[in-house]
mmCIF file of C-alpha atoms in Angstrom:
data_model
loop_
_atom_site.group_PDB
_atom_site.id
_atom_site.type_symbol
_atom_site.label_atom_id
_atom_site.label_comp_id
_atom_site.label_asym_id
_atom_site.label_seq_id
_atom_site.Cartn_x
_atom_site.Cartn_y
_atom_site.Cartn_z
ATOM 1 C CA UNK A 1 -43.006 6.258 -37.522
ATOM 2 C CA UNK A 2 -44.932 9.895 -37.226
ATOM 3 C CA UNK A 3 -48.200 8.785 -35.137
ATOM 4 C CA UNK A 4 -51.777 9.009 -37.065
ATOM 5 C CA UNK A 5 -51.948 12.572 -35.636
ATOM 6 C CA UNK A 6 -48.868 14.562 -36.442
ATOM 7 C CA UNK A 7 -48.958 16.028 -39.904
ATOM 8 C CA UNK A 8 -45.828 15.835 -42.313
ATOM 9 C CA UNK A 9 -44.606 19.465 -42.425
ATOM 10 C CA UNK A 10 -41.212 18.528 -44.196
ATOM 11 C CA UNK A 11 -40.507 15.071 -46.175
ATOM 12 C CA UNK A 12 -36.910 14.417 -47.542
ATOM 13 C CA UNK A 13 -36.748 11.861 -49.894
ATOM 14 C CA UNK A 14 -33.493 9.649 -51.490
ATOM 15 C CA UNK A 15 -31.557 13.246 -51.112
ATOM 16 C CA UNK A 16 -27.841 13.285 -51.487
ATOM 17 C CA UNK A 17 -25.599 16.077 -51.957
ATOM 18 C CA UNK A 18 -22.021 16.327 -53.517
ATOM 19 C CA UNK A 19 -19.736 19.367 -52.790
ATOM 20 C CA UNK A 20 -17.850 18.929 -56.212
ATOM 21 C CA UNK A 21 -17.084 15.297 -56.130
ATOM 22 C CA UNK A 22 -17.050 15.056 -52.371
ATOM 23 C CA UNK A 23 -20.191 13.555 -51.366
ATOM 24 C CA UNK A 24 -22.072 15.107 -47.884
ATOM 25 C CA UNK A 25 -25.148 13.980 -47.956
ATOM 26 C CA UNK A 26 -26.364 10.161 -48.959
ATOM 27 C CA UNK A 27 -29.391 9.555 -49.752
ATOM 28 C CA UNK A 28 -31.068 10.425 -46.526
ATOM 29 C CA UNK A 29 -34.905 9.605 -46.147
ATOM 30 C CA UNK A 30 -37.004 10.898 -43.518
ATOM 31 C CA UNK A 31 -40.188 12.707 -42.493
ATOM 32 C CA UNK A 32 -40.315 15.667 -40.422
ATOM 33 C CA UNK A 33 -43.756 16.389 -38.545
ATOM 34 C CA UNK A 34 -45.219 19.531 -37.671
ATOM 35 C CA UNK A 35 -44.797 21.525 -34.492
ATOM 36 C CA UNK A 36 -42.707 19.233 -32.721
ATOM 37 C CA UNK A 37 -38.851 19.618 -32.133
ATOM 38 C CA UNK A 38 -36.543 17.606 -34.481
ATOM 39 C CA UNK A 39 -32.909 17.452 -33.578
ATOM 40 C CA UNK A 40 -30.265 16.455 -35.899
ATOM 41 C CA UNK A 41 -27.558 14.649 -34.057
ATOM 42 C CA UNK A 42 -24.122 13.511 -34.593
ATOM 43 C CA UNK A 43 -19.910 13.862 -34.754
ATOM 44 C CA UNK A 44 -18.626 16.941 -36.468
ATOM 45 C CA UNK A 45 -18.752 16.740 -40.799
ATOM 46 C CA UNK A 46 -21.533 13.652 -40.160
ATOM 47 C CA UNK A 47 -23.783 16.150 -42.451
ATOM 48 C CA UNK A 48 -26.820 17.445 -40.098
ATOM 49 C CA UNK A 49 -25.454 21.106 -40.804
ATOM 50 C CA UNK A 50 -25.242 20.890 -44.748
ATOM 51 C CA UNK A 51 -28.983 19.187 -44.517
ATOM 52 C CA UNK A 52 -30.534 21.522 -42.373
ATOM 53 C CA UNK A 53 -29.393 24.003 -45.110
ATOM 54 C CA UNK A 54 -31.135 22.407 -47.998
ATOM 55 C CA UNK A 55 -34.116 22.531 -46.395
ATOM 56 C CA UNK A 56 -34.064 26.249 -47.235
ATOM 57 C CA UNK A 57 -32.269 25.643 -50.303
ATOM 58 C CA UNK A 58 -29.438 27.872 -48.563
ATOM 59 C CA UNK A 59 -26.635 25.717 -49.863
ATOM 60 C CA UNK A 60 -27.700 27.451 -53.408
ATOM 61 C CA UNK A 61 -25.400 30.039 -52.261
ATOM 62 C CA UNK A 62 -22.189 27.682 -52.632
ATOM 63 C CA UNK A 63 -20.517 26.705 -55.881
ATOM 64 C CA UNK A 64 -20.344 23.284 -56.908
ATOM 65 C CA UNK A 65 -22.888 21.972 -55.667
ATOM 66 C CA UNK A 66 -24.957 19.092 -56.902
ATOM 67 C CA UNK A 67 -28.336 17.752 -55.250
ATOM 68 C CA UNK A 68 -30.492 14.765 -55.786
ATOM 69 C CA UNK A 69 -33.552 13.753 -54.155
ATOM 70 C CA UNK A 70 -36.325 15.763 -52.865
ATOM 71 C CA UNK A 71 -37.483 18.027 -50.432
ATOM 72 C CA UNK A 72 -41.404 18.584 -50.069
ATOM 73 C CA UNK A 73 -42.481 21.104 -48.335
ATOM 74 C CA UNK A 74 -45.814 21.332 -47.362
ATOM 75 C CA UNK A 75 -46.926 18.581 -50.444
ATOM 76 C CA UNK A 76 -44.522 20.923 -52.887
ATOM 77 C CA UNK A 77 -41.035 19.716 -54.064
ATOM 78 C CA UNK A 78 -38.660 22.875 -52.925
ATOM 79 C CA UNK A 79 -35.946 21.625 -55.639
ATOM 80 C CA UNK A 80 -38.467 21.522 -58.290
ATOM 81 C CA UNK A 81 -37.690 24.051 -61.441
ATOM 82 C CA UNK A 82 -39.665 27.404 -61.213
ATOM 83 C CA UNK A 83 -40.086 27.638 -56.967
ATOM 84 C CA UNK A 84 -39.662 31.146 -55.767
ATOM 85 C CA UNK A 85 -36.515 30.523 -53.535
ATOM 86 C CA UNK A 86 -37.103 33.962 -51.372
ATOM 87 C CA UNK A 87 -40.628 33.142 -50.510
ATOM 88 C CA UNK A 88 -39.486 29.782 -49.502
ATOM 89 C CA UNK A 89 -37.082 31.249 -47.184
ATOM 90 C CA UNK A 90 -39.994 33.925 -45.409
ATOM 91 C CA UNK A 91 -41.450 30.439 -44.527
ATOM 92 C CA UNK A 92 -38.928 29.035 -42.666
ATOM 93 C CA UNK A 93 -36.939 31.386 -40.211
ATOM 94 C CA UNK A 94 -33.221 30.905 -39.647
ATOM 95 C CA UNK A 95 -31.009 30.904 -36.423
ATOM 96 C CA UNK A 96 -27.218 30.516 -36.526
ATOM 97 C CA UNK A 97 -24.556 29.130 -33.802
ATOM 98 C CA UNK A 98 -23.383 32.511 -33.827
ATOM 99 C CA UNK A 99 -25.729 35.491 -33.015
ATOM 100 C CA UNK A 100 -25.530 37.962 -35.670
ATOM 101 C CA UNK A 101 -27.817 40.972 -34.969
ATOM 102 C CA UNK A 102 -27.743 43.550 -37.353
ATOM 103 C CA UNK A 103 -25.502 46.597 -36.463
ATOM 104 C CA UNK A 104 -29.035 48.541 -35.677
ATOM 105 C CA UNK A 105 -31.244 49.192 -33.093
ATOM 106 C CA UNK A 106 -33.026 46.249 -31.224
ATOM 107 C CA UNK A 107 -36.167 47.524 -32.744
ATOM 108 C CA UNK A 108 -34.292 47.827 -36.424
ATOM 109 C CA UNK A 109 -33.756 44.330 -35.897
ATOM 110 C CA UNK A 110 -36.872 42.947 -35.636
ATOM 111 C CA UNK A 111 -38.800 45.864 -37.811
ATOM 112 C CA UNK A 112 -36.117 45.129 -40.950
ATOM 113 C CA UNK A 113 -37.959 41.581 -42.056
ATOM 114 C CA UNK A 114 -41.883 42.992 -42.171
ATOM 115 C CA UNK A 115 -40.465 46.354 -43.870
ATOM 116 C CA UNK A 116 -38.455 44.548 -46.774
ATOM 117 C CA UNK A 117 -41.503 42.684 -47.160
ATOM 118 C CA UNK A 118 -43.343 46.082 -47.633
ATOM 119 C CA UNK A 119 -44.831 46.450 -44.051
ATOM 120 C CA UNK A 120 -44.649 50.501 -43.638
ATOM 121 C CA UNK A 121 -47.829 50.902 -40.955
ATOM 122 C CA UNK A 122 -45.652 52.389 -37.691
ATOM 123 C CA UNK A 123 -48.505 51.147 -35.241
ATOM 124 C CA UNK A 124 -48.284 47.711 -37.057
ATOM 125 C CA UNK A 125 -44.355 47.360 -36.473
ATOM 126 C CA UNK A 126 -44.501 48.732 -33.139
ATOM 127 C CA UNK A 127 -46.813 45.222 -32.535
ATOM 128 C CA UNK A 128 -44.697 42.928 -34.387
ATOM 129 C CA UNK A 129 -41.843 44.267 -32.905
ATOM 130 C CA UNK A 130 -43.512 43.458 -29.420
ATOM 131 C CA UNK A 131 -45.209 40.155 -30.300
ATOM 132 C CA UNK A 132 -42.017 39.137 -31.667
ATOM 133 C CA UNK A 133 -40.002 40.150 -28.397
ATOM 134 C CA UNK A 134 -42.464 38.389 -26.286
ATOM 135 C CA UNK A 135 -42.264 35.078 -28.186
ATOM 136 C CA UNK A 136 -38.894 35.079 -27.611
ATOM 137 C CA UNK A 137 -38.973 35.989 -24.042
ATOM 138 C CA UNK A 138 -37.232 39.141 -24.387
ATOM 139 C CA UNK A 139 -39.640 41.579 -24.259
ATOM 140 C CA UNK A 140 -39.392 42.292 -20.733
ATOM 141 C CA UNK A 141 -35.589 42.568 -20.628
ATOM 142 C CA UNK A 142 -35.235 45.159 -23.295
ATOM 143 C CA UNK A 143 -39.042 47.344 -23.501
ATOM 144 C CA UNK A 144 -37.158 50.415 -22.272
ATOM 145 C CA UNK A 145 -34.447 50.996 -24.580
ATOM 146 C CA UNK A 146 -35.834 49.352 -27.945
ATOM 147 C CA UNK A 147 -33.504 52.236 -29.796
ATOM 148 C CA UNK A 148 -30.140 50.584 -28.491
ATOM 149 C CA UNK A 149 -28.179 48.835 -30.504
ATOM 150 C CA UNK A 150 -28.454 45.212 -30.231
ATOM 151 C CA UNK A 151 -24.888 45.152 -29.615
ATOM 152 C CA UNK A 152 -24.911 46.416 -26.156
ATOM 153 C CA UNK A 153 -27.266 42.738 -25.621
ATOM 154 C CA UNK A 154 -25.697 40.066 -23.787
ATOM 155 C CA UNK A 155 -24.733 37.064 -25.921
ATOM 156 C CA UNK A 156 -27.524 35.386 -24.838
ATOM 157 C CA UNK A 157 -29.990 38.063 -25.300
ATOM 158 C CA UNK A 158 -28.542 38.521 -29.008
ATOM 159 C CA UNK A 159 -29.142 35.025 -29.644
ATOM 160 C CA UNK A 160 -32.635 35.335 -28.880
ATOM 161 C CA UNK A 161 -33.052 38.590 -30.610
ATOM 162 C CA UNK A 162 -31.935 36.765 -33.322
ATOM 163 C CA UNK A 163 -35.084 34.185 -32.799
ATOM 164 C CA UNK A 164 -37.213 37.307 -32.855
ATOM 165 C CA UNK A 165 -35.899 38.357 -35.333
ATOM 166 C CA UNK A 166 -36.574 34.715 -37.301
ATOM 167 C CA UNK A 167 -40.384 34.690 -35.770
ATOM 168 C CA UNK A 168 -41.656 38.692 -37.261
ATOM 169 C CA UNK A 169 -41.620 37.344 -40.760
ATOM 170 C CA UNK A 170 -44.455 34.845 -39.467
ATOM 171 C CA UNK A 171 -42.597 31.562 -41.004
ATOM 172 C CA UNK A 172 -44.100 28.195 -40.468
ATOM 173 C CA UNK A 173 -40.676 26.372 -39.594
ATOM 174 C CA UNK A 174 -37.457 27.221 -37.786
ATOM 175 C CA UNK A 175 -34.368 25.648 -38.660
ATOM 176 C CA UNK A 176 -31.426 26.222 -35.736
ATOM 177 C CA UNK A 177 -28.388 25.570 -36.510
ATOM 178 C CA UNK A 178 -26.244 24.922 -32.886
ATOM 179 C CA UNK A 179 -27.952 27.754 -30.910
ATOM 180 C CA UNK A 180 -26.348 27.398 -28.171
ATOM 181 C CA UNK A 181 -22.888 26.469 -28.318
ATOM 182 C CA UNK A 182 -21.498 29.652 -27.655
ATOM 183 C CA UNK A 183 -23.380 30.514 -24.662
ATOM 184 C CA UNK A 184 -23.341 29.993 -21.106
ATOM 185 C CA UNK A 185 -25.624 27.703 -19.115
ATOM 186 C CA UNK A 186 -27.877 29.620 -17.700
ATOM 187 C CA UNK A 187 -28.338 31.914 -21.569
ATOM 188 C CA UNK A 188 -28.723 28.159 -22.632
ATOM 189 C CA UNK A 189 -31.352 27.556 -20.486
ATOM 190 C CA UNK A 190 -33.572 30.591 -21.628
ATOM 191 C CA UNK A 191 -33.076 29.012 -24.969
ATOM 192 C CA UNK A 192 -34.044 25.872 -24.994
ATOM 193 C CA UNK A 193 -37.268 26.500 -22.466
ATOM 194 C CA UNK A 194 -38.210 29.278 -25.648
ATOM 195 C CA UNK A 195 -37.825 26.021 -27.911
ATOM 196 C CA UNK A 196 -40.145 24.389 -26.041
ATOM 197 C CA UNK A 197 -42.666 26.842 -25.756
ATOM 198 C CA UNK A 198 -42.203 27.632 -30.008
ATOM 199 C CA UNK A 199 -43.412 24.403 -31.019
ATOM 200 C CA UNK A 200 -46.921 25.027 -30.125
ATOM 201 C CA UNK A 201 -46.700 27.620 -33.033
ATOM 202 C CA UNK A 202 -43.800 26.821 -35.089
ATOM 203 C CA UNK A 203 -42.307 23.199 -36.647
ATOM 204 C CA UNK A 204 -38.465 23.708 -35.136
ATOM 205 C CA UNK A 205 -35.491 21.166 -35.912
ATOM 206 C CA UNK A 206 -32.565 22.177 -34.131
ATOM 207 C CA UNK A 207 -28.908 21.255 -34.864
ATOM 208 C CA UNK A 208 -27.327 20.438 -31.859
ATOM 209 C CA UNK A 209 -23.619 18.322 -30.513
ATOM 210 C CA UNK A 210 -25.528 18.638 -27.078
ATOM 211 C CA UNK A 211 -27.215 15.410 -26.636
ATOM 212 C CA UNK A 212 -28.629 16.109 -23.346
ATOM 213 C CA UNK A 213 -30.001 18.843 -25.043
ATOM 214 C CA UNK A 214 -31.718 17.053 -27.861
ATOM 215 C CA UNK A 215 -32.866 14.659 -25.029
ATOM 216 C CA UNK A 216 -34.030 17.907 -23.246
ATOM 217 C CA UNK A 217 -35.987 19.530 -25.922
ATOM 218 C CA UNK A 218 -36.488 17.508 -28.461
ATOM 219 C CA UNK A 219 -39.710 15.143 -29.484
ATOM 220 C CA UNK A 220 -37.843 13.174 -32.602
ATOM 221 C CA UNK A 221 -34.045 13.008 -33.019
ATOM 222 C CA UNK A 222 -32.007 11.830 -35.916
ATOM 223 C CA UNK A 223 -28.440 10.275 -35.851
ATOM 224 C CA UNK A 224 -26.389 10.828 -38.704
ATOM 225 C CA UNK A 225 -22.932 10.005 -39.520
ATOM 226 C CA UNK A 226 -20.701 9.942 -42.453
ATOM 227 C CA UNK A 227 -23.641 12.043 -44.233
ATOM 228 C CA UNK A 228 -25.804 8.915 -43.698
ATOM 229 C CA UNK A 229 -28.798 8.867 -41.617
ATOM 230 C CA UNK A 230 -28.324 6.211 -39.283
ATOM 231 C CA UNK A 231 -31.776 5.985 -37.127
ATOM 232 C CA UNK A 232 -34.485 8.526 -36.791
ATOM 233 C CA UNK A 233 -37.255 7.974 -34.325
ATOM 234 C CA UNK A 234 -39.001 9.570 -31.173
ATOM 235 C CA UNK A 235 -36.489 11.075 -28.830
ATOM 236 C CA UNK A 236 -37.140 8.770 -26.434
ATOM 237 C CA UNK A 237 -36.978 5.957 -28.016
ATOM 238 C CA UNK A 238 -33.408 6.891 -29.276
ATOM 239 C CA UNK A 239 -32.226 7.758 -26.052
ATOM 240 C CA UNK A 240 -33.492 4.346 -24.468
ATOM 241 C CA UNK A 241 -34.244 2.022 -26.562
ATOM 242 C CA UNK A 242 -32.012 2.555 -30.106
ATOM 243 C CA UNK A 243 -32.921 0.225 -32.330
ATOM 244 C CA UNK A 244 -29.070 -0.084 -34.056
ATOM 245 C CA UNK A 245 -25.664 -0.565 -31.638
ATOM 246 C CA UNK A 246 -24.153 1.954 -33.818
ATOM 247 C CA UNK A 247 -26.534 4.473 -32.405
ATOM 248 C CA UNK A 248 -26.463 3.461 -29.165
ATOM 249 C CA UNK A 249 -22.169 3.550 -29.031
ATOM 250 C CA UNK A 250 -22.878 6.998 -30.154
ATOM 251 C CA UNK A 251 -25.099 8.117 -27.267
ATOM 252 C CA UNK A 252 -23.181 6.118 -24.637
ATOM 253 C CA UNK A 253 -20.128 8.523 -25.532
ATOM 254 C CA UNK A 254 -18.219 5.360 -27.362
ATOM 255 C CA UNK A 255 -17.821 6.963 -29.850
ATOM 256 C CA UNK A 256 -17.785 10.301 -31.902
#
């Protein structure tokens, strides 16, 4: 379905996940190219959260859990015995529904990634800090007091603080998990023109209930419900031309 000339950053294969003996995730198939917007779409508890978190094996973190399947990464199987779990993670940056800057500074935000990863050099964070700010169009807005806390942001500016935050590690792919739900349009906005603009450096798959929004921003979109995938395909073609009824009930607000 990928054309000849988009590479396969991600490819998911047969994986199925059981919280316990409550199953979330069945046996979901599907390849995930690189820089180009993916959107996972679908009703609340359809599963496009708890996948998104596999790919960076953060479901680890919960008890119970059983998984099945695999997840390649970049021609490596992530699940495989013996991978390095926190390297995986630097690779792939991470952006919640809710904003959750660090009680520091705005420049302690985006500084705390390259210095747990041993960066020290001053003139070298100072440029991260700015590159990073600047990719996430926020430079401009906060330049002159870098030394406030990043509480005093807007929620909007937190959330992409947050992305800068994601992007001064230097990962290859960034997962976002409902960015924008709790912000206003016009915070929204900002957003989703940044996801547009990260794509020509980063391989992004957004979460989203917003399906004009994964029509907005998106190049391939996935339906999933009940933890099944139902169709994946070009955004277009999901929005217009939906190979499966179920999909297309879905998207004409039938149902979900």
């Amino acid at each position: 379905m990928l054309s000849e000339k988009e590479t396969v950053k991600i490819d998911i294969n047969n994986l199925s996940l059981f919280y316990g003996t409550k199953q979330a995730l069945n046996g979901i198939s599907m390849s995930i190219p690189e820089k180009r917007v993916t959107a996972f779409i679908g009703p609340s508890g359809c599963g496009k959260s708890t996948l998104l978190r596999s790919i960076n094996r953060m479901n680890d973190l919960i008890e119970g859990i059983t998984i099945t399947g695999a997840i390649t990464f970049d021609g490596t199987n992530i699940y495989q015995p013996g991978i390095n779990v926190v390297n995986l993670r630097k690779r792939m940056g991470m952006v919640f529904q809710k904003s959750n800057p660090f009680p520091k500074s705005i420049y302690g935000n985006i500084a705390y990634g390259p210095k747990i990863n041993g960066m020290s050099n001053k003139k070298k964070l100072d440029e991260i800090v700015e590159e990073s700010l600047r990719e996430a169009a926020l430079w401009d807005e906060v330049k002159d007091r870098l030394d406030a806390s990043a509480l005093s942001l807007s929620g909007g500016q937190q959330q992409r603080l947050c992305i800068a935050r994601a992007i001064a590690v230097n990962p290859e792919v960034l997962l976002m998990d409902e960015p924008c739900s709790a912000l206003d349009p016009i915070s929204t906005d900002k957003i989703e023109e940044l996801i547009l603009k990260l794509k020509e450096d980063y391989s992004v798959i957004i979460v989203t209930h917003n399906m004009q929004q994964a029509g907005r921003v998106s190049d391939y979109t996935a339906f999933f419900y009940l933890g099944k995938l139902i169709e994946y395909d070009r955004t277009r073609t999901i929005f217009t031309n939906p190979s499966l009824q179920q999909t297309e009930d879905y998207i004409t607000g039938r149902f979900g």
